[in-house]
Short mmCIF file of C-alpha atoms in Angstrom, two decimals:
data_model
loop_
_atom_site.label_atom_id
_atom_site.label_comp_id
_atom_site.label_asym_id
_atom_site.label_seq_id
_atom_site.Cartn_x
_atom_site.Cartn_y
_atom_site.Cartn_z
CA MET A 153 20.19 98.28 17.66
CA LYS A 154 21.19 95.79 14.98
CA LYS A 155 22.62 98.59 12.83
CA MET A 156 24.64 99.86 15.78
CA MET A 157 26.08 96.39 16.36
CA ILE A 158 27.03 96.08 12.69
CA ALA A 159 28.58 99.55 12.72
CA ALA A 160 30.59 98.66 15.83
CA LEU A 161 31.76 95.44 14.24
CA MET A 162 32.73 97.33 11.10
CA CYS A 163 34.89 99.64 13.16
CA CYS A 164 36.47 96.59 14.76
CA MET A 165 37.21 95.08 11.38
CA VAL A 166 38.73 98.26 10.01
CA MET A 167 40.87 98.63 13.09
CA SER A 168 41.95 94.99 12.90
CA VAL A 169 43.11 95.49 9.32
CA TYR A 170 44.74 98.90 9.67
CA ALA A 171 45.63 99.51 13.30
CA GLN A 172 49.14 98.85 14.50
CA SER A 173 48.55 98.88 18.23
CA GLU A 174 48.34 96.55 21.20
CA ASN A 175 44.57 96.37 20.75
CA ASN A 176 44.84 94.35 17.53
CA GLY A 177 44.43 91.09 19.42
CA LEU A 178 41.26 92.25 21.16
CA THR A 179 39.79 93.61 17.92
CA PHE A 180 40.56 90.42 16.05
CA ASP A 181 39.03 88.41 18.90
CA ARG A 182 35.80 90.39 18.61
CA MET A 183 35.61 89.82 14.88
CA SER A 184 36.47 86.15 15.34
CA SER A 185 33.65 85.85 17.81
CA TYR A 186 31.20 87.64 15.50
CA LEU A 187 32.08 85.32 12.61
CA GLU A 188 32.24 82.33 14.97
CA LEU A 189 35.61 81.27 13.58
CA THR A 190 36.82 77.79 14.36
CA THR A 191 40.29 77.31 15.77
CA SER A 192 41.51 76.10 12.39
CA GLN A 193 40.14 79.22 10.62
CA VAL A 194 41.79 81.81 12.86
CA GLU A 195 45.28 81.63 11.36
CA SER A 196 43.96 81.60 7.79
CA VAL A 197 41.84 84.70 8.46
CA LYS A 198 44.82 86.45 10.06
CA GLN A 199 46.87 85.68 6.96
CA ALA A 200 44.08 86.92 4.70
CA PHE A 201 43.94 90.19 6.65
CA SER A 202 47.70 90.54 6.49
CA GLN A 203 47.58 90.10 2.70
CA PHE A 204 44.73 92.60 2.46
CA GLU A 205 46.64 95.12 4.57
CA LYS A 206 49.68 94.85 2.27
CA MET A 207 47.51 95.29 -0.80
CA MET A 208 45.83 98.33 0.77
CA ASP A 209 49.22 99.84 1.62
CA SER A 210 50.16 99.59 -2.06
CA PHE A 211 46.77 100.98 -3.05
CA ASN A 212 47.17 103.98 -0.76
CA LYS A 213 50.60 104.71 -2.27
CA MET A 214 49.30 104.72 -5.85
CA GLU A 215 50.26 107.90 -7.61
CA ASP A 216 47.97 107.39 -10.61
CA LYS A 217 44.60 108.08 -8.99
CA SER A 218 42.77 107.33 -12.24
CA LYS A 219 43.60 103.65 -11.81
CA GLN A 220 42.42 103.38 -8.21
CA ALA A 221 38.90 102.15 -9.01
CA GLU A 222 40.25 99.27 -11.07
CA ALA A 223 42.89 98.48 -8.45
CA TRP A 224 40.27 98.51 -5.67
CA GLU A 225 38.11 96.02 -7.55
CA ARG A 226 41.10 93.68 -8.00
CA ILE A 227 42.05 93.95 -4.32
CA LYS A 228 38.48 93.43 -3.16
CA SER A 229 37.94 90.49 -5.51
CA ARG A 230 41.14 88.77 -4.42
CA HIS A 231 40.38 89.31 -0.73
CA MET A 232 36.81 88.05 -1.07
CA LYS A 233 37.99 84.97 -2.94
CA THR A 234 40.45 84.20 -0.14
CA MET A 235 37.81 84.73 2.54
CA LYS A 236 35.31 82.55 0.69
CA GLU A 237 37.86 79.72 0.70
CA VAL A 238 38.39 80.06 4.46
CA LEU A 239 34.89 80.72 5.77
CA ASP A 240 31.76 78.62 5.57
CA GLU A 241 28.70 79.99 3.76
CA LYS A 242 27.06 81.60 6.81
CA GLN A 243 30.32 83.18 7.98
CA TYR A 244 31.08 84.43 4.49
CA GLU A 245 27.67 86.10 4.17
CA LYS A 246 28.22 87.88 7.49
CA TYR A 247 31.70 88.93 6.44
CA VAL A 248 30.63 90.24 3.01
CA SER A 249 27.86 92.29 4.60
CA THR A 250 30.24 93.75 7.17
CA PHE A 251 33.01 94.34 4.62
CA ASN A 252 30.69 96.13 2.20
CA LEU A 253 29.30 98.35 4.93
CA THR A 254 32.82 99.23 6.03
CA ALA A 255 33.92 99.97 2.48
CA ASN A 256 30.88 102.18 1.85
CA ASN A 257 31.34 104.07 5.11
CA THR A 258 35.04 104.56 4.41
CA ALA A 259 34.31 105.86 0.92
CA GLU A 260 31.77 108.31 2.31
CA ARG A 261 34.24 109.58 4.93
CA MET A 262 36.90 110.02 2.28
CA GLN A 263 34.49 112.00 0.09
CA GLU A 264 33.58 114.22 3.03
CA LYS A 265 37.26 114.88 3.77
CA ALA A 266 37.88 115.76 0.14
CA LYS A 267 35.25 118.53 0.26
#
């Protein structure tokens, strides 16, 4: 059950970062609730996600695929640094766990598509 909840939250996070639909507010609200964001943290997290989305857009447009691993590490590191500044320790631990699970699942899906 716990794994299903985490997987559902991961989907919510991915959608909140990448989706461009009317449901963005609802998805962000779910993630905010999961992380127990304070009112003052909400705008900072939205900005962090916006930055991350822009970095991922650039990443996805990279033509030199041999440099993607290095670029991903820079993007991830920068995003995690930003999130660590915004979230408290407990929230950050939850976020890192969720982010890593999402990243791993996304990588696996991409590998399956490539086959």
